Coordinates of C-alpha atoms and ligand atoms in Angstrom, one line a residue:
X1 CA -5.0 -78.9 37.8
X2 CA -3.2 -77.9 41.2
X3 CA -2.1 -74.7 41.1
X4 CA 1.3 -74.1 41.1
X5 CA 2.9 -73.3 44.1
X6 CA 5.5 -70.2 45.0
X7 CA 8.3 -69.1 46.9
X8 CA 9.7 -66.1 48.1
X9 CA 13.4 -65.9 47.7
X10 CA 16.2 -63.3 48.4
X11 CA 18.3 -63.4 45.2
X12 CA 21.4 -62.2 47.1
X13 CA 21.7 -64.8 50.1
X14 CA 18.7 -67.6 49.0
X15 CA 16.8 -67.3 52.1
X16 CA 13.1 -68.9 51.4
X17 CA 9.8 -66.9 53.1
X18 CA 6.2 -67.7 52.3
X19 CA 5.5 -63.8 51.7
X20 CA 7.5 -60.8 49.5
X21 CA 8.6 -58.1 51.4
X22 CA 10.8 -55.0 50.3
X23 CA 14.1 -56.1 52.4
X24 CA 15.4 -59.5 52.9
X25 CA 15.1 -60.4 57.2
X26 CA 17.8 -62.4 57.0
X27 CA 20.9 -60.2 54.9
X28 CA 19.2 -57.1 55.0
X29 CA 19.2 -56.6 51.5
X30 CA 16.7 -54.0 49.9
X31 CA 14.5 -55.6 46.7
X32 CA 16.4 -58.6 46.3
X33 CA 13.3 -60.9 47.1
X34 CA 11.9 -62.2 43.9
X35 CA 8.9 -64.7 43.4
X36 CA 10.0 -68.4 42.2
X37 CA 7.7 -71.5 41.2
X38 CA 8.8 -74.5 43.7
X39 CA 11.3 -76.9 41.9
X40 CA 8.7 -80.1 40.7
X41 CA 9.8 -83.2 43.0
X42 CA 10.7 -85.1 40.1
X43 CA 13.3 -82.4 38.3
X44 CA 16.2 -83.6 40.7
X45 CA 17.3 -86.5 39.7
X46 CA 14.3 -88.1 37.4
X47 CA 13.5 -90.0 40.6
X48 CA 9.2 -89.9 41.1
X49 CA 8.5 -89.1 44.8
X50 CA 7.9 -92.4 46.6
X51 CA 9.5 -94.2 44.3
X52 CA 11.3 -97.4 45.4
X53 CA 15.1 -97.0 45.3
X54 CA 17.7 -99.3 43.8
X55 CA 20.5 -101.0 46.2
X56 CA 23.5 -99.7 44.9
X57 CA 26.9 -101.1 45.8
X58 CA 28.9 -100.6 48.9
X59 CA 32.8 -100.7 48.6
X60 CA 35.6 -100.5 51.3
X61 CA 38.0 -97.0 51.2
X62 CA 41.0 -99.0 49.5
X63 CA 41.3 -99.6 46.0
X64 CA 42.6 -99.4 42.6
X65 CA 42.2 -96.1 40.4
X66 CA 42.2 -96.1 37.0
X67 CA 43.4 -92.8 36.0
X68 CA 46.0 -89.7 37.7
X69 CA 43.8 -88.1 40.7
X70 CA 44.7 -84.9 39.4
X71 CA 45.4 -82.9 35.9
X72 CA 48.2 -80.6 36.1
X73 CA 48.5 -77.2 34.3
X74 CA 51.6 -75.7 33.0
X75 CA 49.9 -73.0 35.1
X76 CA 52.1 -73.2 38.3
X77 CA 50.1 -70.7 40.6
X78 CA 46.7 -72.0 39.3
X79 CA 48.1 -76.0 40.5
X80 CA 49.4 -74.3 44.2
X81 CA 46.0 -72.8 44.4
X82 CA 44.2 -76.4 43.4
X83 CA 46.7 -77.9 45.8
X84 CA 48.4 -79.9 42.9
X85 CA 46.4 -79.8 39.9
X86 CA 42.5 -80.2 39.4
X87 CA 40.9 -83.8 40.9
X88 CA 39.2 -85.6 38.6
X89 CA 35.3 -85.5 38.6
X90 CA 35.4 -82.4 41.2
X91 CA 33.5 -79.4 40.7
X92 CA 34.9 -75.9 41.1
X93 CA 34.1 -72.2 41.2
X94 CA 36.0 -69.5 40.4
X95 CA 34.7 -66.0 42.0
X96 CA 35.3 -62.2 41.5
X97 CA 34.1 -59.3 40.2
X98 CA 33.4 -58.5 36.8
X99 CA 36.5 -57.5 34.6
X100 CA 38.6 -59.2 37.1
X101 CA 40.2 -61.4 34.3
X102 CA 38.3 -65.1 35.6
X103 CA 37.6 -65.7 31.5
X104 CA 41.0 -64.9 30.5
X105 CA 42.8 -66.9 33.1
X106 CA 40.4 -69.8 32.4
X107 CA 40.7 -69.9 28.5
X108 CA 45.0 -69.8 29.4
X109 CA 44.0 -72.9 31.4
X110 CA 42.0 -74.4 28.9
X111 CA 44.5 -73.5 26.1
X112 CA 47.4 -75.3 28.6
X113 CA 46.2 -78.4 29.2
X114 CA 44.4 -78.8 25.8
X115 CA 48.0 -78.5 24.1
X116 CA 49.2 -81.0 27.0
X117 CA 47.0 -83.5 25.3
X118 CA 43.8 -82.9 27.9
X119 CA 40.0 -82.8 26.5
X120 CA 39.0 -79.5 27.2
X121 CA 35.4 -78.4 26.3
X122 CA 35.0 -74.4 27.0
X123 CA 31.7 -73.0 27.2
X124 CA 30.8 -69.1 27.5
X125 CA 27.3 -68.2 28.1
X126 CA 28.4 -64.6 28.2
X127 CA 30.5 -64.3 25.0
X128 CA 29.8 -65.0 21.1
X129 CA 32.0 -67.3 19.3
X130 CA 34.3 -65.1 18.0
X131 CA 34.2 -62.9 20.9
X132 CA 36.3 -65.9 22.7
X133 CA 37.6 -66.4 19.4
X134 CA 39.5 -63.0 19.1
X135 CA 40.1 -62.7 23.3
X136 CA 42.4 -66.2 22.4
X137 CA 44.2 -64.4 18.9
X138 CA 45.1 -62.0 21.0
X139 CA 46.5 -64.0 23.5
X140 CA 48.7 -66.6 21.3
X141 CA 46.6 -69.4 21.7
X142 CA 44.7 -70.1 19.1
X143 CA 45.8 -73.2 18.0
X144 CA 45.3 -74.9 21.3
X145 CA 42.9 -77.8 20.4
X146 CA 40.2 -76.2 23.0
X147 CA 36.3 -77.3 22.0
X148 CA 34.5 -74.0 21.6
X149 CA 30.4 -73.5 21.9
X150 CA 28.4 -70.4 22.8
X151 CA 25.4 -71.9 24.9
X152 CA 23.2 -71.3 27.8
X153 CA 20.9 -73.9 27.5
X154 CA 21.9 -76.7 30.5
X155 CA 20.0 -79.6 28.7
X156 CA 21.8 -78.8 25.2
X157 CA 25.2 -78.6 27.2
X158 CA 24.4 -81.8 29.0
X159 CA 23.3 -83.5 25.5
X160 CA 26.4 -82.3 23.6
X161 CA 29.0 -83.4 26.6
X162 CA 27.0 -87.4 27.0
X163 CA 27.4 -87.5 23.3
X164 CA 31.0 -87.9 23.1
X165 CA 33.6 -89.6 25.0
X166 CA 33.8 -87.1 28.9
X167 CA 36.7 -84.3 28.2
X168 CA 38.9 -84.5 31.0
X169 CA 37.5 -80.8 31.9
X170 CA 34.5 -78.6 30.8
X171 CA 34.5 -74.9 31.6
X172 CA 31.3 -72.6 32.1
X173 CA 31.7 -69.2 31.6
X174 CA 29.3 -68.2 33.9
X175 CA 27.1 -70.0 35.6
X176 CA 24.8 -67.3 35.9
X177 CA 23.7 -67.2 32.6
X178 CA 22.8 -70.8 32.3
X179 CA 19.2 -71.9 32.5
X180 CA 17.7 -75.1 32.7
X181 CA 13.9 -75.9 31.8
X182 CA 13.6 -78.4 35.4
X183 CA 12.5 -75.6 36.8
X184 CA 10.2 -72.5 35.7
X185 CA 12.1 -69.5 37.9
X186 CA 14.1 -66.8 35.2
X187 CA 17.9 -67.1 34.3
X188 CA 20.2 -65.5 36.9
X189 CA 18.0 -66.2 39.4
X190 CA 18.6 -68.5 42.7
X191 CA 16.6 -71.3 41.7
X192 CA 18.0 -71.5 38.0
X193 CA 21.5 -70.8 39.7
X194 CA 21.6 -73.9 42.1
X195 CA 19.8 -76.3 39.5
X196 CA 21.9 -75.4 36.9
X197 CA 24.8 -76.0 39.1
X198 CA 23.1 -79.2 40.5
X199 CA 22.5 -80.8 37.2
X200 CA 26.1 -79.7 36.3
X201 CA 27.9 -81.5 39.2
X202 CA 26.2 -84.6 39.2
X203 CA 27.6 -85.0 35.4
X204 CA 30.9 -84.2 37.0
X205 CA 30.5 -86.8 39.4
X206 CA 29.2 -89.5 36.6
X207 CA 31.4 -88.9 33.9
X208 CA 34.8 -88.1 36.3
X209 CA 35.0 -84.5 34.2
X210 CA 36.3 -81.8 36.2
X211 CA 33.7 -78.9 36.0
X212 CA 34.5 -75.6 36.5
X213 CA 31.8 -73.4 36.7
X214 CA 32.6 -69.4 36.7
X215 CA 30.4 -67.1 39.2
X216 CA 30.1 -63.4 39.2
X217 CA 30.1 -61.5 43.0
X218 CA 28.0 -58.6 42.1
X219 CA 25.8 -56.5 45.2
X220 CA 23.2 -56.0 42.2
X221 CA 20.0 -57.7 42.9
X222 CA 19.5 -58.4 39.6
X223 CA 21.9 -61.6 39.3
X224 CA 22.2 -63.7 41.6
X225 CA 25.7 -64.6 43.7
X226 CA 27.6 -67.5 43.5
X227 CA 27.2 -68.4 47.3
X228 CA 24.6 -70.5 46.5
X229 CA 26.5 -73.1 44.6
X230 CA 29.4 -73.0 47.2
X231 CA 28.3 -75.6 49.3
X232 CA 28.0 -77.6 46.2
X233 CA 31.4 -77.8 44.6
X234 CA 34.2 -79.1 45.5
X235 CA 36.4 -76.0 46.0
X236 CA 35.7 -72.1 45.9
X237 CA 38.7 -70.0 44.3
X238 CA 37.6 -66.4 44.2
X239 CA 40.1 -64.5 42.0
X240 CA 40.8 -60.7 43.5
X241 CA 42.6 -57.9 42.6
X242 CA 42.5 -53.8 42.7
X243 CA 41.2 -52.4 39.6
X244 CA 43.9 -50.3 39.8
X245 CA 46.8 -52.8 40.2
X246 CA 48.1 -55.2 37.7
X247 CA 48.4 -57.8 40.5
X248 CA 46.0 -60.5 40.9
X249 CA 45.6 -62.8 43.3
X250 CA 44.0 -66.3 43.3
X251 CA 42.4 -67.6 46.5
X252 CA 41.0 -71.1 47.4
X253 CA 38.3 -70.4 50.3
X254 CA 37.8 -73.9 50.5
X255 CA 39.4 -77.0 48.8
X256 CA 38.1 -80.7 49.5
X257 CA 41.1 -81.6 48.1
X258 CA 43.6 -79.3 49.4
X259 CA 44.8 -76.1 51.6
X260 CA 42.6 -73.2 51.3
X261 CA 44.9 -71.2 52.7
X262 CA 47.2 -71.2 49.1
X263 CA 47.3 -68.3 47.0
X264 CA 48.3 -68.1 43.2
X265 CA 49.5 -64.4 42.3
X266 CA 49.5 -63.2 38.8
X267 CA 49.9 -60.1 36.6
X268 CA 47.9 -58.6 34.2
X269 CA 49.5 -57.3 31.1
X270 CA 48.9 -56.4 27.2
X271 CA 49.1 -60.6 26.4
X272 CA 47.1 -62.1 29.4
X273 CA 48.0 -62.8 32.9
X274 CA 51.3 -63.9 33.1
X275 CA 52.7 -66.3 36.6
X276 CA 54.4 -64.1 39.0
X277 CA 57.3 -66.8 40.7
X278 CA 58.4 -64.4 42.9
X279 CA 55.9 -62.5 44.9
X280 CA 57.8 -60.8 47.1
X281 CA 59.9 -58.7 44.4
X282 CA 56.3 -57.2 43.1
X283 CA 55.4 -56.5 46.3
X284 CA 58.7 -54.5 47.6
X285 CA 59.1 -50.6 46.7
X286 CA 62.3 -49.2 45.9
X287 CA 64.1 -49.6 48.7
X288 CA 67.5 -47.3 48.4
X289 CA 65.7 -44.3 49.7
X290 CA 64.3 -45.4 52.9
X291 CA 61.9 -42.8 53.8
X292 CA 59.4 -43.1 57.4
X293 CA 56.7 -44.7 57.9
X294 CA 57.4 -47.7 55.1
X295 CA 58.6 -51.2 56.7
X296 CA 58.8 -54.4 55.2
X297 CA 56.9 -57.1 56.5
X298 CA 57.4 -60.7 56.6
X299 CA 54.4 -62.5 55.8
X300 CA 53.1 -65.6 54.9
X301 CA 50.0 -66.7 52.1
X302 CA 49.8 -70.0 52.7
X303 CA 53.1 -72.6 52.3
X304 CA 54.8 -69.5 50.7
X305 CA 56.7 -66.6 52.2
X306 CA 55.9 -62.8 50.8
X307 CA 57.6 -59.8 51.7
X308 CA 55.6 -57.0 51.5
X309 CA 55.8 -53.5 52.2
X310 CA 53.5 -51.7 54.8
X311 CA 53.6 -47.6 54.4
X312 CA 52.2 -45.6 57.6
X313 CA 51.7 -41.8 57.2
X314 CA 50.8 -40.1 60.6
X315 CA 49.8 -37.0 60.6
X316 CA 48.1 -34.0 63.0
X317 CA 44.9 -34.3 62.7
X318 CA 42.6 -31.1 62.3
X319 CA 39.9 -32.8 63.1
X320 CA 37.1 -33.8 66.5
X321 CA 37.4 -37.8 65.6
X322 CA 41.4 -38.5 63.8
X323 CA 40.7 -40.2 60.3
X324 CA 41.8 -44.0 60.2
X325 CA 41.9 -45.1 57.0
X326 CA 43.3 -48.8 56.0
X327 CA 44.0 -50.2 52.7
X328 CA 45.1 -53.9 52.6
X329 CA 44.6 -54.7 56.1
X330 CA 42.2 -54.7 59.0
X331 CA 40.7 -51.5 60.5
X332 CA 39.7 -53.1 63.8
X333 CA 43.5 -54.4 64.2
X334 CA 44.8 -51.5 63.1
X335 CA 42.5 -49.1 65.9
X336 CA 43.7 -52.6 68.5
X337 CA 47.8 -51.6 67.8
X338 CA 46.8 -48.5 68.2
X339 CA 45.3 -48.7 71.1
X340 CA 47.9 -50.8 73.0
X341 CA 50.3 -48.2 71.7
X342 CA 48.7 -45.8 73.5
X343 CA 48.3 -47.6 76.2
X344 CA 51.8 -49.6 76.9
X345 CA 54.1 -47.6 74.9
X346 CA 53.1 -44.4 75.9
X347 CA 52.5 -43.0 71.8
X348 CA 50.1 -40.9 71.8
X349 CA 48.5 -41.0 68.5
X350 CA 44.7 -39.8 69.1
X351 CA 45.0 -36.1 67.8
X352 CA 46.7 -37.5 64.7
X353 CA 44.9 -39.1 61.8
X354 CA 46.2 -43.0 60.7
X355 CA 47.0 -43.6 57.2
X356 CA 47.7 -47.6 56.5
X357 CA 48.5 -48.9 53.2
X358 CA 50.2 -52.4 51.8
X359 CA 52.0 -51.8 48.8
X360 CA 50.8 -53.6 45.8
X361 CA 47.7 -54.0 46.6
X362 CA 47.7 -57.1 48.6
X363 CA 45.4 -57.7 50.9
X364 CA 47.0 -59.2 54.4
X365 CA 45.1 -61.4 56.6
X366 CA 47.9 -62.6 59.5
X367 CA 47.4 -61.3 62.4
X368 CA 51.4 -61.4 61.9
X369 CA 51.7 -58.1 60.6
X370 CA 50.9 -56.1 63.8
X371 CA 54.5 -55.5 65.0
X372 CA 55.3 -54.2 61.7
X373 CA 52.3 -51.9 61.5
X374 CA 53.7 -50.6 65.0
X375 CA 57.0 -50.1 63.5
X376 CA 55.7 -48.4 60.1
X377 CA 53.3 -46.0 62.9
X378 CA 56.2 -45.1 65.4
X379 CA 58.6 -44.2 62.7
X380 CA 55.9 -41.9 60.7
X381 CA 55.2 -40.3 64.0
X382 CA 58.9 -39.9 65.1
X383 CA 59.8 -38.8 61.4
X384 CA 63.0 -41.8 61.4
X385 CA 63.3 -44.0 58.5
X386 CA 63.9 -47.8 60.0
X387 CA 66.9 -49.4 58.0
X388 CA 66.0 -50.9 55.0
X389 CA 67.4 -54.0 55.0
X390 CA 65.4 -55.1 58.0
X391 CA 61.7 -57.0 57.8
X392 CA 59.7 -57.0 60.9
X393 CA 57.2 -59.6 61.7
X394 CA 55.1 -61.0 65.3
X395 CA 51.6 -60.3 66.8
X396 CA 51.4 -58.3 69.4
X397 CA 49.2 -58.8 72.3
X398 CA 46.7 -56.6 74.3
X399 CA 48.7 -56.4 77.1
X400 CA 52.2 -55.0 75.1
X401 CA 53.3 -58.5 74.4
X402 CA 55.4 -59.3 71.7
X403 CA 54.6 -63.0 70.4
X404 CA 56.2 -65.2 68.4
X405 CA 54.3 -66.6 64.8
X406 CA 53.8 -69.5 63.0
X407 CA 57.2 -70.1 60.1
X408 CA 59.2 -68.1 61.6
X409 CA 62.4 -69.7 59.9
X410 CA 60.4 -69.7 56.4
X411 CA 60.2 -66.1 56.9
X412 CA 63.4 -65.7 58.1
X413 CA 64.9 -67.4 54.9
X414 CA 62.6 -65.5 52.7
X415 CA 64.6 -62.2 53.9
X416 CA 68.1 -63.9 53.3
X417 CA 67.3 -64.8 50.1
X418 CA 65.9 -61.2 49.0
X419 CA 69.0 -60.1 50.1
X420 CA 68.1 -58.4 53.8
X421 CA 70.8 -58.2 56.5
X422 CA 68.0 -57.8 59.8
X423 CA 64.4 -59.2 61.1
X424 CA 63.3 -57.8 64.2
X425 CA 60.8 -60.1 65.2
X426 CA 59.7 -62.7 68.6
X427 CA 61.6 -65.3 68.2
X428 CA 60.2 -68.6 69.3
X429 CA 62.7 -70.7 71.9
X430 CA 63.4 -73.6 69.3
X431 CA 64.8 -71.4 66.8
X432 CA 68.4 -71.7 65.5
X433 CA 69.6 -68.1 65.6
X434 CA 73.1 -68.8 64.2
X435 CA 71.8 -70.9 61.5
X436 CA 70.6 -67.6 59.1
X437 CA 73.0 -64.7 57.5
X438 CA 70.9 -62.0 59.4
X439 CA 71.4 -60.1 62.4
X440 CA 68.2 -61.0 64.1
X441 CA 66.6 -58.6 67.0
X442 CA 64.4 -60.5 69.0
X443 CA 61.7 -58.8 70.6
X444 CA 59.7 -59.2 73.7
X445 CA 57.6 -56.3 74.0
X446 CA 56.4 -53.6 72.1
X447 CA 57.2 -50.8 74.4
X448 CA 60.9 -52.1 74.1
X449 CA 60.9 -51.9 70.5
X450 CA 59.5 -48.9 70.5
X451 CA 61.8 -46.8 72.8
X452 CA 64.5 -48.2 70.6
X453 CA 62.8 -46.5 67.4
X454 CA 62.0 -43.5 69.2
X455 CA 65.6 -42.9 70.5
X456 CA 67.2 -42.9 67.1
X457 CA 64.7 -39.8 66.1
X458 CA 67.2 -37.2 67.6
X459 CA 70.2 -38.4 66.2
X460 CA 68.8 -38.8 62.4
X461 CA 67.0 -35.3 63.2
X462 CA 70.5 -33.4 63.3
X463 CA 71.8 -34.1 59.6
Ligands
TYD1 P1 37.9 -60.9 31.8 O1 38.7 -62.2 31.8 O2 37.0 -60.7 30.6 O3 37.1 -60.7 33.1 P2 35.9 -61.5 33.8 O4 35.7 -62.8 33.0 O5 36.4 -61.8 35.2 O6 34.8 -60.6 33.7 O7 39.0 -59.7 31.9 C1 38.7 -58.5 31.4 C2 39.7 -57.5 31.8 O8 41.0 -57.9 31.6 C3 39.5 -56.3 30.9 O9 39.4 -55.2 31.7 C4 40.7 -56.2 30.1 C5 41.8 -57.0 30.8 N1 42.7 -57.7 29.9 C6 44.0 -57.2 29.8 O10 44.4 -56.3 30.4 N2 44.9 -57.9 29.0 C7 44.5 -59.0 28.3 O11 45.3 -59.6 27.6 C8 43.1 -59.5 28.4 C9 42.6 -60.7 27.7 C10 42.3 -58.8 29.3
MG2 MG1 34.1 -63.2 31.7

């Protein structure tokens, strides 16, 4: 008999060597390699190697569909995230940490669209029966007509779903824990995790079931990460959220059927996660008692405007190398404002140590946010509270420049609406500036803007 061949593979990116070795070459990763039997040539597909294909047919890009591309949720944040509801026959993963709440937002899908008259087969390789049973009493939905099984087994999953007539979606809660007998590598491991996945999407594809498979992020070794079976779905979500924080948020990382840049936010409470329609109320502080060093910014997640609020605390530092420390933003933009700062604007800010935080727990990505990170520094430092019922948006440049961002009037509208009277912001040339009830303040340049900060500090000093 041959013998049976081996691989060396790093269970936390799925690089391949011929030899083990205590860290992975390629992520750096210490005892995450693991040996693996090589996947048989005929597991994939039941073709024999060298077998003669059949022709299969060729058809032009126009033509009729049977069915509703997608399958809409009551869920509003989960259909902005899908970009509309999920497509038929796609393949998704949902991400996060453990505890995040991926089961329970998933079983409030499947409850959803099984009431709206949907198949819906839900399948927890992580959870007993009544484990899921008692997670849905609690949450109300009990008597949604959701198919229920407790299974790791990919064949048995695979035999139970050709059985019966192809539910409009199956669920599999998680992928990790599935394990399929095509190949001889241990459950959780990279091998089992892309062949479950494999054998799993190509009955998504055949039957024109949605599949959503759900994927653990974990830096353990011992189970491995869902970035494996990304390339192989349709779309990516990853769901995210402090542990600390109520808030979570919903991201699609990619979407072959939509924008990745969407995010769905929701809140966690006593009876599941419940929609949040208005982001930027949750993410705005009390806002009678301006105090410094707290501005709100005017940002953008995706197609939808959030206000946020930034809080800077600047204070002398006491020690060699001043503390930066950034929560909901990046460090390396945040050391790049304050460098040009320093540099331009003639704020000196190296003896101090830099406190950043966005309220809420959001995590900001827009490169959008650097004015108001300016203004939240400058009025810690100078000790004046900016006016409340401003937001402050635009990117500043390395040479002191203000510019002007993408949806600027979507952001401008987004303050009107919350009720603000001022946006200091670059404002592009097309802009109608009469056409919003806000005094806007159009900046150019950052050492303007901050002069004009800095010369209030006397005058709110004296009372
Ligand atoms: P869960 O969906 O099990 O997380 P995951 O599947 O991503 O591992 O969520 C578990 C957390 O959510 C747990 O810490 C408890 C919390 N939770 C609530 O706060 N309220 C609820 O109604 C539910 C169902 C969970
Ligand atoms: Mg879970």
């Amino acid at each position: 008999m041959a013998k049976q061949k081996t691989n060396y593979i790093c269970q936390n990116c799925g690089t391949v060597s011929s030899r083990w070795a205590g860290r992975c070459d390629s992520c750096g990763e210490w005892n995450s390699i693991v040996e693996e039997a090589l996947e048989a040539p005929i597991a994939s597909g039941g073709a024999r190697l060298g077998a003669k294909g059949r022709v299969i047919e060729l058809v032009g890009l126009d033509g009729d569909r049977k069915e509703a591309p997608r399958i809409a949720s009551d869920i509003k944040e989960l259909d902005r995230v899908t970009g509309g509801g999920i497509v038929h026959g796609s393949a998704l993963l949902v991400g996060g940490d453990p505890g995040i709440g991926k089961s329970t937002i998933l079983i409030q899908a499947a409850a959803s669209l099984a009431r709206a008259g949907h198949g819906v087969v839900y399948i927890s390789g992580e959870e007993a029966i009544d484990q899921v049973r008692l997670r849905a009493e609690r949450l109300g939905l009990s008597d949604a007509p959701v198919k229920l099984a407790s299974e790791t087994s990919v064949e048995d999953i695979l035999a139970t779903l050709n059985a019966d007539k192809p539910p409009a979606l199956v669920i599999i809660d998680s992928i990790q824990t599935l394990w399929t007998s095509a190949v001889e590598s241990a459950p959780g491991t990279v091998t089992q995790v892309r062949a479950s996945a494999q054998s799993l999407i190509r009955y998504a594809k055949k039957s024109r079931s949605a599949v959503i498979l759900v994927g653990h992020v974990t830096k353990d070794g011992q189970i491995a990460g869902p970035r494996v079976v990304e390339h192989m779905v349709d779309a990516v979500l990853y769901f995210e959220g402090e542990r600390g924080h109520q808030f979570r948020i919903l991201r699609a990382v990619k979407n072959r059927f939509g924008p990745t840049d969407e995010i769905g936010v929701f809140e966690m409470g006593d009876s599941g996660l419940r929609e949040v329609h208005n982001p930027s109320e949750l993410f705005l502080g009390d806002r009678d008692n301006p105090s410094p060093g707290t501005v709100v910014f005017g940002g953008m997640e995706g197609t939808r405007p959030i206000l946020v609020e930034i809080q800077a605390l600047v204070t002398p530092s006491s020690l060699g190398t001043p503390r930066r420390a950034v929560v909901g933003w990046d460090t390396s933009r945040l050391s790049m404002v304050i460098a040009v700062l320093e540099a331009h604007c003639g704020v000196k800010l190296g003896m101090h140590d830099v406190y950043l935080n966005v309220a809420g727990g959001l995590r900001i990505q827009e490169p959008a946010a650097d004015l108001a990170v300016a203004a939240a520094l400058i009025s810690s430092l100078a000790g004046v509270a900016l006016p409340s019922d401003c937001v402050y948006f635009g990117e500043v440049s390395l040479s002191g420049a203000a510019r002007p961002v993408s949806h600027t009037p979507q952001r401008l509208k987004e303050a009107e609406k919350l009720g603000f009277g001022k946006a200091a912001a670059p404002m592009p040339g097309k802009i109608d500036t009469k056409s919003y009830g806000l005094t806007l303040e159009a900046i150019t340049s950052l050492s303007g803007f901050v002069a004009r900060i800095a010369a209030q500090a006397p005058a709110q000093r004296k009372d």
